[in-house]
Amino acid sequence: MTRTTPPAPQPEEAPSARRRGRPRDAARDRALLDATLAVLVESGFGGLTTAAVATRAGVSTATLYRRWSSKEDLVVAAAATCTEPHEPPATGTLEGDLRVVLRDKAAAMTGQGGRLMRALVGEAAHNTALAEALTAAVLEPAYRRVAEVVRSAVERGEIPPMEDPGLLGDVVLGPVMSSFFFTSRLPEHIDPATAQETADRLLPFALRAVGGARSSSRDVSTG
């Protein structure tokens, strides 16, 4: 009887060589997030359904759930598209940096971003998961931005060191947020010039809160 030699085992295919699934379509992601914002503003959080979002975006609910596993996750992802930049500005001065931060927050609180926050704040008051997710996606990045601005000013010697600059987020950004949130005017009715003017009026108080002083030039440029 002839003895046959079994074939040598083939080396396992490297992970990088394995066939990968189809990459996510960024345009479809954006269509779903835009549809979420539209439905949320029209119907509120309670009236928003994944089926309504998928229909408006022109995709199946299965496509939606492959990207976001819950209604809360979807809404938070949509909210994150309406926030201000996360990178700290680099104007070279504390006054310039704070001006940029306040103007960016004012812009985010008007238009679609402001409408979105109005639609979510009531639900977040009794929905712990949504409140925590919004805090992580919207508030914490903005507060970290303020902290970075203050740390940079300390390193430049503009202001003395602060024990916990992370606590300054509410002090610096709270007034500009409340200026646009607690108003009878709808955010979309507040023009960009008015939003910027409000931010600039609050700048001296923000500077004072972090121990800074206004420059004598009163330059209002963002550069």
Backbone as CSV, one residue per row, in Angstrom:
resi,resn,N_x,N_y,N_z,CA_x,CA_y,CA_z,C_x,C_y,C_z
1,MET,0.850,-1.184,0.000,0.000,0.000,0.000,0.896,1.248,0.000
2,THR,0.603,2.101,-0.929,1.415,3.311,-1.032,0.942,4.346,-0.029
3,ARG,1.877,4.867,0.706,1.551,5.877,1.717,1.632,7.267,1.088
4,THR,0.559,7.985,1.218,0.523,9.345,0.646,0.867,10.366,1.712
5,THR,1.571,11.365,1.298,1.966,12.434,2.215,0.910,13.526,2.197
6,PRO,0.343,13.850,3.349,-0.689,14.898,3.369,-0.107,16.234,2.927
7,PRO,-0.918,17.056,2.287,-0.414,18.367,1.837,-0.013,19.234,3.021
8,ALA,1.020,19.979,2.792,1.506,20.866,3.855,0.459,21.923,4.149
9,PRO,0.277,22.228,5.431,-0.718,23.252,5.772,-0.331,24.599,5.188
10,GLN,-1.323,25.310,4.650,-1.076,26.624,4.084,-0.993,27.663,5.192
11,PRO,-0.076,28.604,5.056,0.008,29.641,6.097,-1.276,30.457,6.128
12,GLU,-1.629,30.840,7.353,-2.855,31.629,7.526,-2.703,32.971,6.821
13,GLU,-3.752,33.354,6.138,-3.712,34.609,5.395,-3.573,35.774,6.367
14,ALA,-2.687,36.678,6.041,-2.468,37.846,6.895,-3.732,38.668,6.974
15,PRO,-4.001,39.274,8.148,-5.224,40.068,8.297,-5.372,41.134,7.225
16,SER,-4.222,41.745,6.809,-4.311,42.818,5.826,-4.697,42.302,4.458
17,ALA,-4.479,40.963,4.216,-4.783,40.399,2.906,-6.181,39.834,2.836
18,ARG,-6.840,39.684,3.989,-8.180,39.143,3.973,-9.142,40.106,3.297
19,ARG,-10.159,39.552,2.743,-11.154,40.378,2.074,-11.920,41.207,3.096
20,ARG,-11.967,42.463,2.858,-12.655,43.342,3.776,-14.038,43.671,3.247
21,GLY,-14.893,44.066,4.199,-16.230,44.448,3.808,-16.232,45.788,3.102
22,ARG,-17.377,46.113,2.547,-17.508,47.379,1.837,-17.342,48.540,2.807
23,PRO,-16.491,49.519,2.473,-16.314,50.654,3.383,-17.594,51.464,3.496
24,ARG,-17.763,52.126,4.629,-18.952,52.946,4.836,-18.968,54.114,3.868
25,ASP,-20.158,54.417,3.418,-20.359,55.520,2.483,-20.545,56.807,3.286
26,ALA,-19.569,57.708,3.200,-19.636,58.946,3.979,-20.828,59.798,3.570
27,ALA,-21.169,59.769,2.279,-22.309,60.561,1.815,-23.613,60.034,2.416
28,ARG,-23.703,58.720,2.567,-24.904,58.141,3.171,-24.972,58.463,4.662
29,ASP,-23.820,58.428,5.316,-23.777,58.825,6.732,-24.293,60.246,6.893
30,ARG,-23.815,61.144,6.031,-24.213,62.534,6.136,-25.695,62.705,5.844
31,ALA,-26.211,61.946,4.885,-27.638,62.025,4.572,-28.482,61.589,5.762
32,LEU,-28.039,60.569,6.476,-28.770,60.103,7.659,-28.715,61.121,8.785
33,LEU,-27.566,61.747,8.984,-27.452,62.749,10.045,-28.281,63.990,9.714
34,ASP,-28.257,64.408,8.453,-29.078,65.555,8.049,-30.560,65.236,8.212
35,ALA,-30.949,64.019,7.856,-32.343,63.623,8.013,-32.738,63.586,9.486
36,THR,-31.822,63.153,10.338,-32.090,63.134,11.783,-32.350,64.540,12.300
37,LEU,-31.516,65.473,11.890,-31.693,66.863,12.326,-33.037,67.412,11.865
38,ALA,-33.406,67.122,10.630,-34.669,67.635,10.092,-35.864,67.063,10.842
39,VAL,-35.857,65.749,11.061,-36.978,65.109,11.760,-37.022,65.555,13.211
40,LEU,-35.865,65.707,13.816,-35.806,66.115,15.222,-36.389,67.508,15.415
41,VAL,-36.039,68.422,14.542,-36.546,69.787,14.652,-38.057,69.824,14.405
42,GLU,-38.526,69.009,13.473,-39.949,68.993,13.149,-40.791,68.314,14.225
43,SER,-40.293,67.192,14.750,-41.118,66.344,15.611,-40.644,66.253,17.045
44,GLY,-39.456,66.765,17.355,-38.921,66.617,18.697,-38.361,65.224,18.906
45,PHE,-37.682,65.044,20.046,-37.069,63.740,20.313,-38.129,62.647,20.446
46,GLY,-39.235,62.965,21.118,-40.270,61.958,21.320,-40.910,61.504,20.030
47,GLY,-41.011,62.390,19.047,-41.640,62.038,17.783,-40.682,61.498,16.751
48,LEU,-39.394,61.480,17.054,-38.412,60.982,16.092,-38.381,59.461,16.113
49,THR,-38.467,58.859,14.950,-38.320,57.411,14.824,-37.241,57.109,13.797
50,THR,-36.583,55.982,13.973,-35.548,55.601,13.019,-36.157,55.352,11.646
51,ALA,-37.397,54.882,11.610,-38.053,54.649,10.322,-38.249,55.960,9.567
52,ALA,-38.643,57.021,10.300,-38.833,58.323,9.657,-37.507,58.869,9.140
53,VAL,-36.451,58.692,9.916,-35.138,59.166,9.487,-34.678,58.404,8.254
54,ALA,-34.811,57.088,8.279,-34.370,56.281,7.148,-35.151,56.631,5.883
55,THR,-36.450,56.823,6.024,-37.272,57.172,4.869,-36.837,58.500,4.268
56,ARG,-36.601,59.494,5.129,-36.193,60.804,4.628,-34.832,60.734,3.955
57,ALA,-33.949,59.903,4.491,-32.609,59.774,3.909,-32.596,58.874,2.690
58,GLY,-33.689,58.152,2.445,-33.760,57.274,1.287,-32.991,55.984,1.443
59,VAL,-32.911,55.471,2.690,-32.214,54.205,2.944,-33.110,53.321,3.803
60,SER,-32.672,52.087,4.017,-33.421,51.174,4.866,-33.048,51.384,6.327
61,THR,-33.925,50.922,7.226,-33.591,51.012,8.649,-32.396,50.115,8.980
62,ALA,-32.220,49.026,8.213,-31.059,48.163,8.443,-29.763,48.924,8.184
63,THR,-29.764,49.762,7.165,-28.594,50.590,6.874,-28.312,51.528,8.038
64,LEU,-29.364,52.104,8.593,-29.202,53.014,9.726,-28.623,52.285,10.929
65,TYR,-29.182,51.113,11.250,-28.744,50.395,12.452,-27.343,49.811,12.307
66,ARG,-26.853,49.659,11.083,-25.462,49.234,10.930,-24.497,50.330,11.355
67,ARG,-24.989,51.545,11.430,-24.155,52.677,11.792,-24.367,53.118,13.239
68,TRP,-25.613,53.146,13.672,-25.938,53.583,15.038,-26.928,52.595,15.636
69,SER,-26.592,52.113,16.813,-27.370,51.020,17.400,-28.615,51.483,18.144
70,SER,-28.751,52.771,18.388,-29.922,53.242,19.125,-30.311,54.628,18.655
71,LYS,-31.498,55.014,19.003,-31.990,56.351,18.686,-31.126,57.417,19.357
72,GLU,-30.731,57.182,20.601,-29.891,58.141,21.313,-28.541,58.337,20.614
73,ASP,-27.924,57.217,20.190,-26.633,57.309,19.503,-26.759,58.118,18.217
74,LEU,-27.844,57.910,17.486,-28.067,58.617,16.239,-28.226,60.117,16.483
75,VAL,-29.014,60.468,17.484,-29.264,61.874,17.784,-27.985,62.571,18.246
76,VAL,-27.207,61.905,19.074,-25.961,62.507,19.562,-24.985,62.714,18.401
77,ALA,-24.905,61.754,17.494,-24.029,61.906,16.326,-24.471,63.089,15.478
78,ALA,-25.775,63.273,15.334,-26.285,64.408,14.575,-25.979,65.722,15.294
79,ALA,-26.130,65.722,16.617,-25.852,66.928,17.395,-24.392,67.344,17.264
80,ALA,-23.498,66.368,17.193,-22.066,66.672,17.108,-21.712,67.401,15.822
81,THR,-22.550,67.278,14.781,-22.259,67.972,13.532,-22.577,69.461,13.616
82,CYS,-23.281,69.875,14.664,-23.692,71.284,14.797,-22.870,72.040,15.821
83,THR,-21.846,71.426,16.367,-21.052,72.089,17.401,-19.927,72.911,16.782
84,GLU,-19.310,73.741,17.597,-18.191,74.549,17.145,-16.938,73.685,17.003
85,PRO,-15.875,74.213,16.384,-14.632,73.433,16.264,-14.099,73.022,17.630
86,HIS,-13.403,71.895,17.680,-12.830,71.418,18.937,-11.392,71.895,19.122
87,GLU,-10.705,72.227,18.036,-9.318,72.646,18.164,-9.257,74.042,18.791
88,PRO,-8.353,74.246,19.739,-8.232,75.583,20.339,-7.688,76.568,19.319
89,PRO,-8.149,77.814,19.341,-7.609,78.816,18.424,-6.166,79.142,18.785
90,ALA,-5.487,79.796,17.872,-4.080,80.131,18.113,-3.802,81.532,17.603
91,THR,-4.482,82.513,18.192,-4.291,83.901,17.774,-3.048,84.513,18.389
92,GLY,-2.539,83.891,19.445,-1.346,84.414,20.103,-1.620,85.222,21.351
93,THR,-2.898,85.519,21.623,-3.240,86.255,22.838,-4.470,85.622,23.483
94,LEU,-4.604,85.810,24.780,-5.772,85.304,25.493,-7.038,85.980,24.981
95,GLU,-6.972,87.298,24.797,-8.155,88.024,24.329,-8.590,87.525,22.954
96,GLY,-7.650,87.348,22.051,-7.978,86.868,20.710,-8.553,85.469,20.735
97,ASP,-7.956,84.589,21.550,-8.446,83.209,21.625,-9.858,83.146,22.201
98,LEU,-10.088,83.898,23.272,-11.420,83.888,23.878,-12.462,84.486,22.934
99,ARG,-12.074,85.479,22.160,-13.003,86.057,21.198,-13.452,84.994,20.186
100,VAL,-12.498,84.232,19.690,-12.829,83.175,18.736,-13.746,82.141,19.376
101,VAL,-13.423,81.731,20.601,-14.218,80.721,21.303,-15.655,81.206,21.500
102,LEU,-15.818,82.446,21.942,-17.160,82.976,22.181,-17.942,83.133,20.884
103,ARG,-17.288,83.611,19.847,-17.976,83.763,18.562,-18.383,82.413,17.990
104,ASP,-17.514,81.420,18.116,-17.851,80.087,17.615,-19.047,79.502,18.366
105,LYS,-19.060,79.695,19.681,-20.187,79.188,20.468,-21.469,79.918,20.089
106,ALA,-21.390,81.234,19.887,-22.567,81.998,19.484,-23.097,81.505,18.145
107,ALA,-22.186,81.218,17.209,-22.607,80.706,15.903,-23.250,79.332,16.039
108,ALA,-22.702,78.494,16.932,-23.255,77.155,17.122,-24.621,77.184,17.786
109,MET,-24.862,78.196,18.613,-26.136,78.280,19.323,-27.245,78.901,18.490
110,THR,-26.913,79.426,17.343,-27.923,79.989,16.452,-28.074,79.062,15.247
111,GLY,-29.083,79.309,14.455,-29.315,78.442,13.308,-29.724,77.050,13.729
112,GLN,-29.247,76.060,12.996,-29.655,74.678,13.234,-29.216,74.149,14.586
113,GLY,-28.017,74.561,15.030,-27.528,74.093,16.315,-28.412,74.528,17.466
114,GLY,-28.855,75.775,17.426,-29.738,76.266,18.471,-31.087,75.573,18.470
115,ARG,-31.632,75.351,17.294,-32.912,74.641,17.191,-32.784,73.218,17.735
116,LEU,-31.663,72.604,17.440,-31.442,71.240,17.916,-31.400,71.182,19.433
117,MET,-30.663,72.103,20.064,-30.554,72.078,21.510,-31.901,72.329,22.168
118,ARG,-32.699,73.191,21.586,-34.036,73.410,22.135,-34.872,72.142,22.063
119,ALA,-34.697,71.384,21.014,-35.468,70.164,20.851,-35.026,69.071,21.814
120,LEU,-33.776,69.122,22.265,-33.234,68.041,23.088,-33.216,68.317,24.585
121,VAL,-33.199,69.586,24.966,-32.967,69.886,26.379,-34.071,69.332,27.270
122,GLY,-35.319,69.382,26.811,-36.404,68.848,27.625,-36.294,67.350,27.811
123,GLU,-35.953,66.651,26.742,-35.804,65.200,26.829,-34.619,64.820,27.707
124,ALA,-33.521,65.552,27.593,-32.323,65.226,28.369,-32.560,65.364,29.863
125,ALA,-33.538,66.180,30.251,-33.811,66.386,31.668,-34.273,65.101,32.351
126,HIS,-34.898,64.187,31.601,-35.355,62.933,32.218,-34.886,61.698,31.454
127,ASN,-33.906,61.883,30.572,-33.316,60.754,29.848,-31.825,60.763,30.160
128,THR,-31.419,59.967,31.147,-30.043,59.995,31.630,-29.047,59.625,30.538
129,ALA,-29.372,58.617,29.749,-28.444,58.183,28.698,-28.216,59.293,27.678
130,LEU,-29.285,59.969,27.291,-29.164,61.057,26.328,-28.389,62.228,26.933
131,ALA,-28.685,62.568,28.179,-28.005,63.680,28.833,-26.504,63.419,28.930
132,GLU,-26.126,62.217,29.319,-24.711,61.890,29.451,-24.013,61.905,28.097
133,ALA,-24.692,61.395,27.072,-24.091,61.365,25.741,-23.927,62.774,25.180
134,LEU,-24.910,63.631,25.386,-24.808,65.012,24.922,-23.702,65.767,25.649
135,THR,-23.573,65.512,26.946,-22.505,66.148,27.716,-21.143,65.767,27.154
136,ALA,-20.977,64.484,26.859,-19.698,64.003,26.342,-19.420,64.519,24.930
137,ALA,-20.454,64.630,24.101,-20.257,65.002,22.701,-20.269,66.496,22.452
138,VAL,-20.985,67.255,23.291,-21.171,68.682,23.025,-20.482,69.565,24.058
139,LEU,-20.777,69.339,25.343,-20.252,70.237,26.366,-18.772,70.005,26.674
140,GLU,-18.392,68.769,26.897,-17.020,68.501,27.321,-15.973,68.970,26.308
141,PRO,-16.162,68.750,24.995,-15.174,69.274,24.047,-15.067,70.801,24.095
142,ALA,-16.207,71.481,24.260,-16.184,72.944,24.343,-15.462,73.417,25.597
143,TYR,-15.691,72.731,26.707,-15.024,73.098,27.955,-13.521,72.822,27.883
144,ARG,-13.148,71.724,27.228,-11.721,71.434,27.067,-11.053,72.511,26.209
145,ARG,-11.788,73.031,25.257,-11.248,74.094,24.411,-10.934,75.338,25.242
146,VAL,-11.842,75.692,26.127,-11.595,76.834,27.016,-10.378,76.558,27.897
147,ALA,-10.292,75.355,28.441,-9.160,75.008,29.302,-7.836,75.119,28.563
148,GLU,-7.808,74.704,27.289,-6.577,74.799,26.502,-6.202,76.247,26.250
149,VAL,-7.199,77.093,25.997,-6.939,78.522,25.795,-6.302,79.121,27.049
150,VAL,-6.842,78.768,28.210,-6.315,79.301,29.469,-4.906,78.769,29.723
151,ARG,-4.685,77.497,29.483,-3.347,76.935,29.698,-2.313,77.622,28.800
152,SER,-2.694,77.897,27.554,-1.768,78.574,26.650,-1.446,79.976,27.154
153,ALA,-2.455,80.662,27.682,-2.223,82.010,28.210,-1.296,81.966,29.424
154,VAL,-1.440,80.946,30.257,-0.551,80.784,31.416,0.879,80.550,30.941
155,GLU,1.055,79.702,29.922,2.389,79.413,29.408,3.045,80.647,28.802
156,ARG,2.224,81.530,28.220,2.774,82.770,27.661,3.044,83.819,28.734
157,GLY,2.581,83.572,29.947,2.778,84.519,31.028,1.753,85.635,31.068
158,GLU,0.649,85.483,30.336,-0.386,86.526,30.329,-1.192,86.547,31.625
159,ILE,-1.394,85.383,32.208,-2.169,85.276,33.443,-1.457,84.307,34.370
160,PRO,-1.708,84.409,35.674,-1.076,83.469,36.609,-1.693,82.079,36.465
161,PRO,-0.977,81.058,36.914,-1.511,79.699,36.842,-2.838,79.568,37.585
162,MET,-3.687,78.682,37.064,-4.979,78.426,37.681,-5.009,76.988,38.150
163,GLU,-5.615,76.778,39.294,-5.610,75.443,39.887,-6.375,74.438,39.041
164,ASP,-7.531,74.827,38.494,-8.336,73.899,37.702,-9.022,74.657,36.567
165,PRO,-8.317,74.885,35.453,-8.908,75.630,34.343,-10.098,74.928,33.707
166,GLY,-10.233,73.628,33.941,-11.370,72.905,33.384,-12.701,73.382,33.916
167,LEU,-12.679,74.027,35.089,-13.926,74.527,35.677,-14.406,75.826,35.039
168,LEU,-13.588,76.399,34.158,-13.931,77.695,33.592,-14.921,77.602,32.426
169,GLY,-15.206,76.398,31.979,-16.109,76.252,30.848,-17.461,76.893,31.082
170,ASP,-18.048,76.617,32.237,-19.351,77.207,32.552,-19.260,78.721,32.665
171,VAL,-18.174,79.213,33.247,-18.035,80.652,33.466,-17.889,81.396,32.138
172,VAL,-17.099,80.840,31.230,-16.828,81.515,29.958,-17.959,81.310,28.956
173,LEU,-18.447,80.081,28.853,-19.428,79.764,27.809,-20.872,79.852,28.280
174,GLY,-21.096,79.737,29.587,-22.464,79.775,30.097,-23.245,81.003,29.674
175,PRO,-22.667,82.212,29.808,-23.428,83.408,29.437,-23.832,83.456,27.970
176,VAL,-22.931,83.049,27.065,-23.278,83.120,25.647,-24.327,82.067,25.297
177,MET,-24.266,80.903,25.949,-25.282,79.886,25.686,-26.652,80.332,26.178
178,SER,-26.704,80.881,27.383,-27.991,81.315,27.923,-28.546,82.507,27.151
179,SER,-27.682,83.340,26.576,-28.141,84.502,25.814,-29.001,84.102,24.629
180,PHE,-28.674,82.948,24.026,-29.417,82.517,22.843,-30.434,81.430,23.147
181,PHE,-30.255,80.761,24.281,-31.192,79.683,24.598,-32.461,80.223,25.247
182,PHE,-32.304,81.107,26.205,-33.459,81.643,26.919,-33.909,82.942,26.260
183,THR,-34.453,82.813,25.091,-34.948,83.953,24.336,-36.185,83.539,23.566
184,SER,-37.074,84.491,23.343,-38.294,84.187,22.589,-38.033,84.106,21.095
185,ARG,-36.881,84.603,20.669,-36.550,84.569,19.246,-36.039,83.192,18.862
186,LEU,-36.515,82.667,17.757,-36.025,81.390,17.276,-34.593,81.551,16.778
187,PRO,-33.755,80.552,16.981,-32.348,80.678,16.584,-32.165,81.073,15.128
188,GLU,-33.013,80.528,14.229,-32.838,80.836,12.816,-33.187,82.282,12.479
189,HIS,-33.819,82.985,13.437,-34.139,84.398,13.231,-33.061,85.331,13.770
190,ILE,-31.995,84.756,14.334,-30.880,85.554,14.842,-29.784,85.549,13.783
191,ASP,-29.505,86.695,13.215,-28.534,86.745,12.124,-27.112,86.632,12.674
192,PRO,-26.168,86.211,11.842,-24.791,86.008,12.306,-24.163,87.258,12.907
193,ALA,-24.484,88.435,12.370,-23.895,89.660,12.906,-24.344,89.905,14.340
194,THR,-25.613,89.628,14.621,-26.129,89.797,15.986,-25.474,88.797,16.935
195,ALA,-25.317,87.576,16.479,-24.669,86.553,17.302,-23.238,86.965,17.635
196,GLN,-22.516,87.460,16.644,-21.130,87.879,16.873,-21.072,89.074,17.812
197,GLU,-21.979,90.005,17.645,-22.000,91.190,18.511,-22.241,90.799,19.969
198,THR,-23.146,89.847,20.187,-23.414,89.382,21.546,-22.165,88.748,22.152
199,ALA,-21.479,87.942,21.374,-20.251,87.305,21.858,-19.208,88.347,22.225
200,ASP,-19.074,89.381,21.400,-18.077,90.410,21.670,-18.411,91.218,22.927
201,ARG,-19.699,91.423,23.192,-20.080,92.150,24.404,-19.740,91.355,25.661
202,LEU,-19.750,90.030,25.543,-19.445,89.177,26.685,-17.947,88.968,26.885
203,LEU,-17.153,89.345,25.900,-15.712,89.100,25.968,-15.043,89.731,27.190
204,PRO,-15.312,90.994,27.540,-14.640,91.573,28.726,-14.912,90.799,30.006
205,PHE,-16.119,90.267,30.143,-16.462,89.519,31.354,-15.745,88.167,31.380
206,ALA,-15.613,87.541,30.195,-14.876,86.278,30.121,-13.408,86.498,30.452
207,LEU,-12.848,87.583,29.939,-11.450,87.905,30.243,-11.241,88.118,31.732
208,ARG,-12.150,88.873,32.327,-12.043,89.152,33.760,-12.138,87.856,34.570
209,ALA,-12.981,86.924,34.110,-13.179,85.674,34.844,-11.907,84.834,34.900
210,VAL,-11.083,84.930,33.854,-9.857,84.125,33.830,-8.627,84.924,34.237
211,GLY,-8.829,86.171,34.667,-7.714,86.972,35.152,-6.973,87.744,34.096
212,GLY,-7.598,87.910,32.927,-6.950,88.645,31.848,-7.427,90.081,31.781
213,ALA,-6.852,90.846,30.866,-7.226,92.242,30.677,-7.338,92.528,29.194
214,ARG,-8.205,93.456,28.854,-8.382,93.827,27.455,-7.201,94.647,26.961
215,SER,-6.901,94.476,25.664,-5.832,95.262,25.068,-6.318,96.679,24.835
216,SER,-5.392,97.601,24.750,-5.770,99.002,24.572,-6.263,99.293,23.172
217,SER,-5.913,98.413,22.195,-6.283,98.668,20.812,-7.745,98.390,20.528
218,ARG,-8.399,97.553,21.375,-9.787,97.149,21.173,-9.996,96.528,19.787
219,ASP,-8.971,95.826,19.309,-9.073,95.182,17.996,-10.084,94.078,18.071
220,VAL,-11.070,94.049,17.163,-12.117,93.023,17.207,-11.922,91.988,16.114
221,SER,-10.769,91.941,15.499,-10.525,90.935,14.456,-10.296,89.594,15.115
222,THR,-10.472,88.517,14.343,-10.275,87.172,14.858,-8.868,86.665,14.573
223,GLY,-8.104,87.428,13.856,-6.768,86.974,13.507,-5.778,87.195,14.622
